[in-house]
PDB file of C-alpha atoms in Angstrom:
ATOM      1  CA  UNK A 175      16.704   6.915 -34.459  1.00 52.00           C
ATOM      2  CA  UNK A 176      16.774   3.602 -32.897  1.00 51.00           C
ATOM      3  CA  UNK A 177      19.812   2.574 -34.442  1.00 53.00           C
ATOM      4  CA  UNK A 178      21.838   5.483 -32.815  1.00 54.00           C
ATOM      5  CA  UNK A 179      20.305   4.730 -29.406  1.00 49.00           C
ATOM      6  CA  UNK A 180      21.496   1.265 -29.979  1.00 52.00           C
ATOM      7  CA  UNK A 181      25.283   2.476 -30.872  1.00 54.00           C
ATOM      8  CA  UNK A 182      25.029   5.140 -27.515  1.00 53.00           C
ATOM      9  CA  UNK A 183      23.872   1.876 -25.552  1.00 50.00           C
ATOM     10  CA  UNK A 184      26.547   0.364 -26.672  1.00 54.00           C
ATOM     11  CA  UNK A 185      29.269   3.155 -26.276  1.00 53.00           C
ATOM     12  CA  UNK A 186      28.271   3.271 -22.618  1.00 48.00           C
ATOM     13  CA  UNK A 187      28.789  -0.310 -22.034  1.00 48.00           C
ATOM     14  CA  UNK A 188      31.833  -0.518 -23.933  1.00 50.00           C
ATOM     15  CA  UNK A 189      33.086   2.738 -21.627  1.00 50.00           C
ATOM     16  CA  UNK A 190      31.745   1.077 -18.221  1.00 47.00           C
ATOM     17  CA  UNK A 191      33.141  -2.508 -18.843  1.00 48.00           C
ATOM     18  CA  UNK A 192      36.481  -1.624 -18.350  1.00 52.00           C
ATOM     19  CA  UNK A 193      36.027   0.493 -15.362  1.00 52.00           C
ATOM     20  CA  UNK A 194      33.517  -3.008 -13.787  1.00 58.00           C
ATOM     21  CA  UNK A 195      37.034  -4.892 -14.787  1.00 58.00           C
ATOM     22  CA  UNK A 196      39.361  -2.686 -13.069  1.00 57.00           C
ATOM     23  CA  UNK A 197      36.768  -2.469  -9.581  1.00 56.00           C
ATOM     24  CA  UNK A 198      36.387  -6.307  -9.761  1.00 60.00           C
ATOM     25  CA  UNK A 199      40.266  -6.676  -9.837  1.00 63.00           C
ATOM     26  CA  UNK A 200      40.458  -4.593  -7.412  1.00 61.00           C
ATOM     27  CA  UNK A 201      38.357  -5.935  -4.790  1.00 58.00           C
ATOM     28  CA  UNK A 202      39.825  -9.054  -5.322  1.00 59.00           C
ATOM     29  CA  UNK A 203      43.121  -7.934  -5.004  1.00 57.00           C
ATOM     30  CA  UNK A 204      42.082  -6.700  -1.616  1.00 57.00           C
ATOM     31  CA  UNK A 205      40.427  -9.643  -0.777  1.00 55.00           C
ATOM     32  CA  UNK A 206      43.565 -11.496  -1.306  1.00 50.00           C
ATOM     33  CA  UNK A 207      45.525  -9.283   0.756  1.00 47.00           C
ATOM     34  CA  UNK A 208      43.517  -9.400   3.622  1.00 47.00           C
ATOM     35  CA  UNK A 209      43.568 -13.323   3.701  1.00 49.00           C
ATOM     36  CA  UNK A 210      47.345 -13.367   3.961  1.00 46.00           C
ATOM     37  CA  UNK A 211      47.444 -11.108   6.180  1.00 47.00           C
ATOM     38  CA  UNK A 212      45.089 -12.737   8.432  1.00 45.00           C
ATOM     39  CA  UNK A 213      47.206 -16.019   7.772  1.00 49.00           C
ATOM     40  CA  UNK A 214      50.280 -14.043   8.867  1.00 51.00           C
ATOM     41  CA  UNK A 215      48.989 -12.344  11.735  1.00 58.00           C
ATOM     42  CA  UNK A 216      47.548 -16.481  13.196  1.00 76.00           C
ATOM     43  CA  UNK A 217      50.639 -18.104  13.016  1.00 86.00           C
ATOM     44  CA  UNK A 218      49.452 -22.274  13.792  1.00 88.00           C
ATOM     45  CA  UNK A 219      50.464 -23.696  17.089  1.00 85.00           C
ATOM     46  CA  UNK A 220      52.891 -25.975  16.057  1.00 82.00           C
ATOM     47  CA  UNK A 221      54.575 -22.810  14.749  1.00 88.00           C
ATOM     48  CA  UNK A 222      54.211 -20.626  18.044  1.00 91.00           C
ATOM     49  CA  UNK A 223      57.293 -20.059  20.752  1.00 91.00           C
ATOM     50  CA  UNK A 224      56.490 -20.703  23.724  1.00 94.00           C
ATOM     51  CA  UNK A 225      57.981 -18.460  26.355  1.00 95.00           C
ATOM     52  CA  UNK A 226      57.371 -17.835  29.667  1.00 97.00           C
ATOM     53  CA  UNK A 227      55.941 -14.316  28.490  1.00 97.00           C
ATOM     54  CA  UNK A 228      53.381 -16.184  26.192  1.00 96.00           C
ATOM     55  CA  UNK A 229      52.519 -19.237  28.869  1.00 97.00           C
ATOM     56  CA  UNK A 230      51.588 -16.225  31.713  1.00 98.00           C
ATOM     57  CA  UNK A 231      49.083 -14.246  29.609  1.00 97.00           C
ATOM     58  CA  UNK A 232      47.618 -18.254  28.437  1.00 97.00           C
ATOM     59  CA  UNK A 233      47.490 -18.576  32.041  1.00 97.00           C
ATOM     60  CA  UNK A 234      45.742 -15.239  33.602  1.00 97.00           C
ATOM     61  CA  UNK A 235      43.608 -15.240  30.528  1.00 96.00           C
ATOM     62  CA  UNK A 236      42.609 -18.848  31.190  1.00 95.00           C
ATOM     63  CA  UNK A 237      41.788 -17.960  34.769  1.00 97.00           C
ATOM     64  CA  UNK A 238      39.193 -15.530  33.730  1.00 97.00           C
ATOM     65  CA  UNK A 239      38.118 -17.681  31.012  1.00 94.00           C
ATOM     66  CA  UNK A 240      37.216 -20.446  33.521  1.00 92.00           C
ATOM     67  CA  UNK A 241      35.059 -18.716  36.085  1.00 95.00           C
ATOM     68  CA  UNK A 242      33.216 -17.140  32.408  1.00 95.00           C
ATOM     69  CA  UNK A 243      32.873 -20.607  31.280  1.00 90.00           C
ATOM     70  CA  UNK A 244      31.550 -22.488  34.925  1.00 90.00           C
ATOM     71  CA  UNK A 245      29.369 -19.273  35.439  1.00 92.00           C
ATOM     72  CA  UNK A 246      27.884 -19.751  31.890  1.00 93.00           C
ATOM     73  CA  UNK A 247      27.301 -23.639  32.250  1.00 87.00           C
ATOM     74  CA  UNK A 248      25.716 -23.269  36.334  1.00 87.00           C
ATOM     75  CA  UNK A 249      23.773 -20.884  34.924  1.00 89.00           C
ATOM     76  CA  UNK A 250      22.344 -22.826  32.145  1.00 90.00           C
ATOM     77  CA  UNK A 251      22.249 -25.836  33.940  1.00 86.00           C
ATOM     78  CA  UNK A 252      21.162 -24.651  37.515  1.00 83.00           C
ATOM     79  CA  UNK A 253      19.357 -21.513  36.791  1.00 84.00           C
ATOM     80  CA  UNK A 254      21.238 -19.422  38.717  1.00 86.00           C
ATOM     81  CA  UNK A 255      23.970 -17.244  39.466  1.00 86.00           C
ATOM     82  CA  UNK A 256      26.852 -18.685  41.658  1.00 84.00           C
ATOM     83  CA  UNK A 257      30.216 -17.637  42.557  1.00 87.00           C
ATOM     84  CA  UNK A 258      32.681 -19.587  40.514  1.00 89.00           C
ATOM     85  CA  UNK A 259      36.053 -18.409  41.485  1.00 94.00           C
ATOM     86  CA  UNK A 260      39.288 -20.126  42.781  1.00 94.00           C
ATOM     87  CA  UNK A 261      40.752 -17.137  44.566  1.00 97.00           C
ATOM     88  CA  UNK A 262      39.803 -14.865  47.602  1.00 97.00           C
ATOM     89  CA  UNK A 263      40.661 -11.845  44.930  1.00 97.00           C
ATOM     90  CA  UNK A 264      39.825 -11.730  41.544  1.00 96.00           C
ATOM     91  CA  UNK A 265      37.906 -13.492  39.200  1.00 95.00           C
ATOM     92  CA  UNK A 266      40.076 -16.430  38.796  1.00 97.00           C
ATOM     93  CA  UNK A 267      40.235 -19.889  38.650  1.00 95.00           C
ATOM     94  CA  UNK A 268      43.392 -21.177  38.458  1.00 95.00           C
ATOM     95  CA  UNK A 269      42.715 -24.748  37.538  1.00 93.00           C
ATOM     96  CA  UNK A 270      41.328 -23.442  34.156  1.00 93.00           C
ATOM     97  CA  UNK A 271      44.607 -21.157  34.320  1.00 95.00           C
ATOM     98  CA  UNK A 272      47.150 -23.992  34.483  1.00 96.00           C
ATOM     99  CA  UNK A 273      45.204 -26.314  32.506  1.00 93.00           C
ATOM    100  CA  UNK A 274      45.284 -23.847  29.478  1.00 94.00           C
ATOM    101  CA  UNK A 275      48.834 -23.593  29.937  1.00 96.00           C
ATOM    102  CA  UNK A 276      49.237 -27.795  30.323  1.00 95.00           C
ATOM    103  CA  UNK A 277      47.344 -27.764  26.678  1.00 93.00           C
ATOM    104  CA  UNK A 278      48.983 -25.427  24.873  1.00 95.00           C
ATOM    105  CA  UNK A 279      52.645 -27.124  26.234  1.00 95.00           C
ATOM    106  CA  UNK A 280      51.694 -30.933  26.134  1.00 92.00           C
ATOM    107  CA  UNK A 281      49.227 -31.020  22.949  1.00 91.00           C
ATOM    108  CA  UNK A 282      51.477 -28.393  20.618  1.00 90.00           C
ATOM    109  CA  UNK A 283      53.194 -31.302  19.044  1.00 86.00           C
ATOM    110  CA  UNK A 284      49.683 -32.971  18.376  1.00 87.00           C
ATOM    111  CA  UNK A 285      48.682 -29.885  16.764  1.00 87.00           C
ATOM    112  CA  UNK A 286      49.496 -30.590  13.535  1.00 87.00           C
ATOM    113  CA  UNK A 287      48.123 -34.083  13.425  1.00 89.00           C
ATOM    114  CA  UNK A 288      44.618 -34.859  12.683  1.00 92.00           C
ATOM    115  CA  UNK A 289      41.327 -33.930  14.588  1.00 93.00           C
ATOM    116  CA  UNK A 290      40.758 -37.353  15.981  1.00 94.00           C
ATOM    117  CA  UNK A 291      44.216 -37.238  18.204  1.00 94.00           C
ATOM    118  CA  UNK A 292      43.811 -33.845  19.006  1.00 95.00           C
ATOM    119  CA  UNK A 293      40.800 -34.615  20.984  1.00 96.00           C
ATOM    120  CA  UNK A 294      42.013 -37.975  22.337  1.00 96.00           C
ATOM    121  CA  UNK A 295      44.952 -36.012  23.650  1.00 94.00           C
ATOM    122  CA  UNK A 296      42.919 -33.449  24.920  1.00 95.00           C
ATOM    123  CA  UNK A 297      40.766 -36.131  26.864  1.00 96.00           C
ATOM    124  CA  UNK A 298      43.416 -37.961  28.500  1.00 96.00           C
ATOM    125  CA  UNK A 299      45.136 -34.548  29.814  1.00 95.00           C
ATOM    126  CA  UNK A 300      41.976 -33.114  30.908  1.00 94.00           C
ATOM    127  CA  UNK A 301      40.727 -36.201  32.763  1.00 95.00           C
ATOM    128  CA  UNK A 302      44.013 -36.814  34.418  1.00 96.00           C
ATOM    129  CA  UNK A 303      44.558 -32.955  35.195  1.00 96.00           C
ATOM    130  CA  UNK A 304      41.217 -33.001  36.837  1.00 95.00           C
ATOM    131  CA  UNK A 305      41.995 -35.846  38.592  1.00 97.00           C
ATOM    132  CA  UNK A 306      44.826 -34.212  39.800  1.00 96.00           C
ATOM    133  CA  UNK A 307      43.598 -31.492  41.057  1.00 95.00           C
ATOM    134  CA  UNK A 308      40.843 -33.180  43.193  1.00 95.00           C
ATOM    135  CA  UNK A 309      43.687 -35.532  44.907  1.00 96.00           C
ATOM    136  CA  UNK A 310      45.465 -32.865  45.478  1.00 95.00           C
ATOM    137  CA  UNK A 311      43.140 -30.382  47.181  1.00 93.00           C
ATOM    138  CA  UNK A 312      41.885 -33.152  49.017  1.00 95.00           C
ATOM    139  CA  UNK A 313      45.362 -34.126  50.457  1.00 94.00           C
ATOM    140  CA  UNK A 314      45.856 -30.409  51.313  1.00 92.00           C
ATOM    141  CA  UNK A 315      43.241 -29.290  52.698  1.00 92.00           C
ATOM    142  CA  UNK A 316      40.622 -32.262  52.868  1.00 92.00           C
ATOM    143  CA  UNK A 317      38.075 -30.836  51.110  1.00 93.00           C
ATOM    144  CA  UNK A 318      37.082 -30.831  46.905  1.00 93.00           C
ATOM    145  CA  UNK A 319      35.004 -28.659  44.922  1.00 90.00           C
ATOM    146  CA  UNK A 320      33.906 -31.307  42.751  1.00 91.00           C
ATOM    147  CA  UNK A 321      32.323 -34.577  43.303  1.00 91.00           C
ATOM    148  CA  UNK A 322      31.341 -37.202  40.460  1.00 94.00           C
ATOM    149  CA  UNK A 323      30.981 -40.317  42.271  1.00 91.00           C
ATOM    150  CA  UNK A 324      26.797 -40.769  40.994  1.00 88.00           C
ATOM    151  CA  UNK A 325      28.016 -40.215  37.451  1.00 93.00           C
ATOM    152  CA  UNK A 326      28.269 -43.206  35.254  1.00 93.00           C
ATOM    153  CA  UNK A 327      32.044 -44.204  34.334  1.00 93.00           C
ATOM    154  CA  UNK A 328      33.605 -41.870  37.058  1.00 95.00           C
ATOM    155  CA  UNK A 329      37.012 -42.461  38.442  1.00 95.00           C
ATOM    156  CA  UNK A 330      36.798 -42.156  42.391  1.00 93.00           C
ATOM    157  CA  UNK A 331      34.548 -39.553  41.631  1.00 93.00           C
ATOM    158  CA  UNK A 332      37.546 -36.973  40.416  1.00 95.00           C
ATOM    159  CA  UNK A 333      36.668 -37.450  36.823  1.00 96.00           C
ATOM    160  CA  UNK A 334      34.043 -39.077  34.692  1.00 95.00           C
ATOM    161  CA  UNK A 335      33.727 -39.944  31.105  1.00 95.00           C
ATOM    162  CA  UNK A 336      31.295 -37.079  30.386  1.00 94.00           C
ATOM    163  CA  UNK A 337      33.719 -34.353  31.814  1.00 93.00           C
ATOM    164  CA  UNK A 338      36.584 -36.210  29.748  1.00 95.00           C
ATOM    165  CA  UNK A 339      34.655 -35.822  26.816  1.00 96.00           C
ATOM    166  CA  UNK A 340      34.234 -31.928  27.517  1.00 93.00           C
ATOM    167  CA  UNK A 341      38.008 -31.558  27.619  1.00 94.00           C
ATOM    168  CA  UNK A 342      38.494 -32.871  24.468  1.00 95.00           C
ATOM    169  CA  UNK A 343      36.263 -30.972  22.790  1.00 95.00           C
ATOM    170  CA  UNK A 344      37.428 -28.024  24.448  1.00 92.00           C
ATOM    171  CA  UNK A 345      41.227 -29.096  23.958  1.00 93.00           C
ATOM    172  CA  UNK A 346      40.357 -29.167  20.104  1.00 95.00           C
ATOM    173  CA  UNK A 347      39.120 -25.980  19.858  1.00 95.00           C
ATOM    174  CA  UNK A 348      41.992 -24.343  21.861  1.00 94.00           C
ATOM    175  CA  UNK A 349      44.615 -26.065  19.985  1.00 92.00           C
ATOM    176  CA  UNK A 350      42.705 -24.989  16.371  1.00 93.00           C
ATOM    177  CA  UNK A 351      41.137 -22.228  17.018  1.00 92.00           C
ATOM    178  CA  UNK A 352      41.196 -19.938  19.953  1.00 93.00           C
ATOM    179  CA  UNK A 353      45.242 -20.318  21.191  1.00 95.00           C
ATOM    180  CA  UNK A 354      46.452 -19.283  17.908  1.00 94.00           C
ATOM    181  CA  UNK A 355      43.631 -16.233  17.946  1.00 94.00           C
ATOM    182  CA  UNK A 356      45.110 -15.130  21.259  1.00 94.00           C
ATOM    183  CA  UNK A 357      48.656 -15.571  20.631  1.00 95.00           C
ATOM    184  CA  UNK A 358      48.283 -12.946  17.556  1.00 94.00           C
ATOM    185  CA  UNK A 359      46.482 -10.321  20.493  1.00 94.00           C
ATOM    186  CA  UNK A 360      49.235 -11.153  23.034  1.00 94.00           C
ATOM    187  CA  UNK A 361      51.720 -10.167  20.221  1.00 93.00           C
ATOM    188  CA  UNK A 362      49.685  -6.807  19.955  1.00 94.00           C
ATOM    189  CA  UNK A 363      50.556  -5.882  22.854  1.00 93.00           C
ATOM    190  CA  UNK A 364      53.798  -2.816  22.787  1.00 95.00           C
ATOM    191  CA  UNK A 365      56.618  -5.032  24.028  1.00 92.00           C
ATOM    192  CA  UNK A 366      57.317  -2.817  26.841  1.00 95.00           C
ATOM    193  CA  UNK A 367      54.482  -2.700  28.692  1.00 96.00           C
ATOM    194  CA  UNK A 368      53.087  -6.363  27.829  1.00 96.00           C
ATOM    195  CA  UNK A 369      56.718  -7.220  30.122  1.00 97.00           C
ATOM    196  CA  UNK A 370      56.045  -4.523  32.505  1.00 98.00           C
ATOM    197  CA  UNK A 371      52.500  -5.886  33.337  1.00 97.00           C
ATOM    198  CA  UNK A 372      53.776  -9.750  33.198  1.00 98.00           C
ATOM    199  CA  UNK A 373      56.048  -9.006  36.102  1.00 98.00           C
ATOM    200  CA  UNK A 374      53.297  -6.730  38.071  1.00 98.00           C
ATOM    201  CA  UNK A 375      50.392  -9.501  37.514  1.00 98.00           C
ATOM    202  CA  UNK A 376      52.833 -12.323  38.202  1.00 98.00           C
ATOM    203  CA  UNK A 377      53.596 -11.003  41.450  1.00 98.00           C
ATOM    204  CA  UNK A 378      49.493 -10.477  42.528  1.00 98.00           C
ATOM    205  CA  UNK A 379      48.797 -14.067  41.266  1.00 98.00           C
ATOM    206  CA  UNK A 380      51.531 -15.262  43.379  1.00 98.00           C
ATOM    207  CA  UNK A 381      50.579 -13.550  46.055  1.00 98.00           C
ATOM    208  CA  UNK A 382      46.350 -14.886  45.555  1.00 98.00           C
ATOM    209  CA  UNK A 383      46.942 -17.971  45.278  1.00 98.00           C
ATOM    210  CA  UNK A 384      49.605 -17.773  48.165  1.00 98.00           C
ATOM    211  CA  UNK A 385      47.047 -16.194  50.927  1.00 98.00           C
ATOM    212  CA  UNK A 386      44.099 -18.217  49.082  1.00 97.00           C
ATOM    213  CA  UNK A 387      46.386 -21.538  50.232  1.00 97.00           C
ATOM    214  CA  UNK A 388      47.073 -20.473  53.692  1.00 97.00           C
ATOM    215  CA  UNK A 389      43.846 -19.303  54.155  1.00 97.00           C
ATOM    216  CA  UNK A 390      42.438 -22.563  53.407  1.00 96.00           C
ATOM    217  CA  UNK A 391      44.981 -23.892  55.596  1.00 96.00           C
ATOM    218  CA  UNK A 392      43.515 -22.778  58.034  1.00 97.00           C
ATOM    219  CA  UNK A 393      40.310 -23.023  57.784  1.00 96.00           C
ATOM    220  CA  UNK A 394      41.042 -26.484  57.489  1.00 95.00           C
ATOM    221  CA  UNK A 395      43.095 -26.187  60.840  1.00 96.00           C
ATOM    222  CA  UNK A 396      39.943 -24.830  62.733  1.00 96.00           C
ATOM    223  CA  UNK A 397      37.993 -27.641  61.548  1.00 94.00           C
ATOM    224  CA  UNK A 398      40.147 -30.200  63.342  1.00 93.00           C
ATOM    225  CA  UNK A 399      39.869 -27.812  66.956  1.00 95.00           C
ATOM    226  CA  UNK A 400      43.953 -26.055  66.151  1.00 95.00           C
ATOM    227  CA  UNK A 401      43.464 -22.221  67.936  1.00 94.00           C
ATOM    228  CA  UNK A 402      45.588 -19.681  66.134  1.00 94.00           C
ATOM    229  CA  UNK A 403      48.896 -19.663  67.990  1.00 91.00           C
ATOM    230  CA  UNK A 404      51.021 -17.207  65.980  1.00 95.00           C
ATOM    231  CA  UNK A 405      49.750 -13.392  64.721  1.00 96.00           C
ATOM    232  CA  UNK A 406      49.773 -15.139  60.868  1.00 96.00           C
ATOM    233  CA  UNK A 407      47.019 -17.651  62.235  1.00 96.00           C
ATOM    234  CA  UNK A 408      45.014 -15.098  63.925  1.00 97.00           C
ATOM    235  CA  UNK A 409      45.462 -12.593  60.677  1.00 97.00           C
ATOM    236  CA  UNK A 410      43.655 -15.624  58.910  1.00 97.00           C
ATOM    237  CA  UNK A 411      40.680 -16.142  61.510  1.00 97.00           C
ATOM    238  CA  UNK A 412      40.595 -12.471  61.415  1.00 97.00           C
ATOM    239  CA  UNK A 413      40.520 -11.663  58.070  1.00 97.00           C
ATOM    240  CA  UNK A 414      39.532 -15.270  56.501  1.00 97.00           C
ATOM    241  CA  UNK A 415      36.556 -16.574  58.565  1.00 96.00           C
ATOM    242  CA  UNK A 416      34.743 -19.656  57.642  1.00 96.00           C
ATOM    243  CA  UNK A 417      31.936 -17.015  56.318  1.00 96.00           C
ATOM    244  CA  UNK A 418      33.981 -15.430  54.104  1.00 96.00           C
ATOM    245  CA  UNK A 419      35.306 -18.407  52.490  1.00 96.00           C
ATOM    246  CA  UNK A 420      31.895 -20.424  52.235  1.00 94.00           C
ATOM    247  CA  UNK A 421      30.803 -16.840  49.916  1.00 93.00           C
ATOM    248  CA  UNK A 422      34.258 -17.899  47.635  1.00 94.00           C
ATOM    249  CA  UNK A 423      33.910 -21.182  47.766  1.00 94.00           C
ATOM    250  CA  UNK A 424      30.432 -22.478  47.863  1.00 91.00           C
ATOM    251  CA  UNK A 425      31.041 -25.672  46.526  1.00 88.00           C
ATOM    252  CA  UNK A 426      33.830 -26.654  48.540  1.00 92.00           C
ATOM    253  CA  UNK A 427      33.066 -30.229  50.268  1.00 89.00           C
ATOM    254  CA  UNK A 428      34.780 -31.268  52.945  1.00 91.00           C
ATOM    255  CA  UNK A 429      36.184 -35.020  52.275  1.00 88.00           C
ATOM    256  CA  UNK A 430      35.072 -36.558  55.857  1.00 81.00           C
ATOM    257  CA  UNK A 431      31.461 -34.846  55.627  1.00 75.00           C
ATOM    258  CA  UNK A 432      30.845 -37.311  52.281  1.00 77.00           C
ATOM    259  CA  UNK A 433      28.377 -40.025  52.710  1.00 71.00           C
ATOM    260  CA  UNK A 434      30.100 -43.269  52.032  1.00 62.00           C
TER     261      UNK A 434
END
């Protein structure tokens, strides 16, 4: 008796080994599929074309990304909820916008190099963009919506090391991880109407940051005592009072207000 359970025992196993072999195959047969074509699907930077159609949807992407990102860290930082846009419409912020775009075009031929000059890159474009940015809001409209000069290591108070630092980390990651991830999605999208909304949402970011500019124009214009003498200047007081603006910007300093 127990030697015939022993030879059914041993049937079965026989019988189910096979079918174990063929599943485990199988599975990893799948498993290898869906590796390449998650490899094909991420193409690496380096590797990426860069077209105007690509650089837009980096851009209004990293415009919404920004304001997420500054709304996150005042929030953790400074417990509270605060308006972190660049634009009277929209939750944008162009700097973050441009910068993406200044990363993906100036760092793609660092992409394939190693981690260390990645980051380096990252920091010097970052800083200086930043920098940039600050000199030139301040020339246009004499005011800036950051201000660093109590930081250790800052740079007329545009930039500091710390902020630097932040940049290349984030430059990294872009360049590695999250660029190539939103390249494949961008591809995703039917040709047709991926062009058909690049040339709609070009035209309204044109148009935001156009009226955001001349808005701040004059504001900046009523600071220094100019009344509106053309209907475009009284559209603006009209439309774009100081109130309205302080709710979009309310971080904006005005340069000649600074202590010394």
């Amino acid at each position: 008796m127990e030697d015939t359970l022993k030879k059914q025992k041993e049937t079965v196993a026989s019988s189910a080994a096979p079918e174990d072999a063929v599943a485990l195959e199988e599975k990893k047969k799948m498993k290898w599929l869906f590796q390449t074509r998650t490899k094909k699907s991420r193409k690496p930077t380096s590797q990426i074309k860069l077209t105007y159609y690509t650089l837009f949807w980096v851009f209004f992407i990293g415009c919404i990304m920004g304001v997420l990102l500054e709304t996150v860290w005042c929030l953790l930082t400074s417990h509270r909820l605060e308006n972190r846009v660049g634009l009277v419409y929209g939750p944008f912020n162009p700097v973050y916008g441009f910068g993406a775009v200044l990363m993906t075009v100036a760092l793609k031929w660092l992409s394939e190099k190693r981690d260390l000059w990645i980051f380096l890159g990252s920091m010097v474009i970052g800083g200086g963009f930043e920098y940039l940015c600050s000199l030139v809001m301040e020339l246009s409209f004499g005011t800036v919506s950051w201000e660093y000069s109590g930081t250790p290591l800052n740079l007329d108070g545009r930039t500091n090391i710390m902020y630097s630092f932040y940049w290349g980390l984030l430059g990294l990651i872009w360049v590695k991880e999250l660029f190539p991830r939103l390249n494949a999605l961008i591809e995703k999208i039917p040709k047709k109407l991926g062009v058909i909304l690049t040339v709609v949402l070009t035209a309204f970011m044109v148009f935001d940051m156009l009226i955001s500019a001349m808005a701040l124009e004059r504001q900046s214009q009523r600071r220094a005592g100019i009344p509106a003498s053309n209907a475009v200047s009284q559209f603006l007081d009209e439309n774009y009072p100081d109130e309205f603006l302080k709710k979009i910007y309310p971080n904006m300093l005005v340069v000649d207000e600074l202590p010394e």
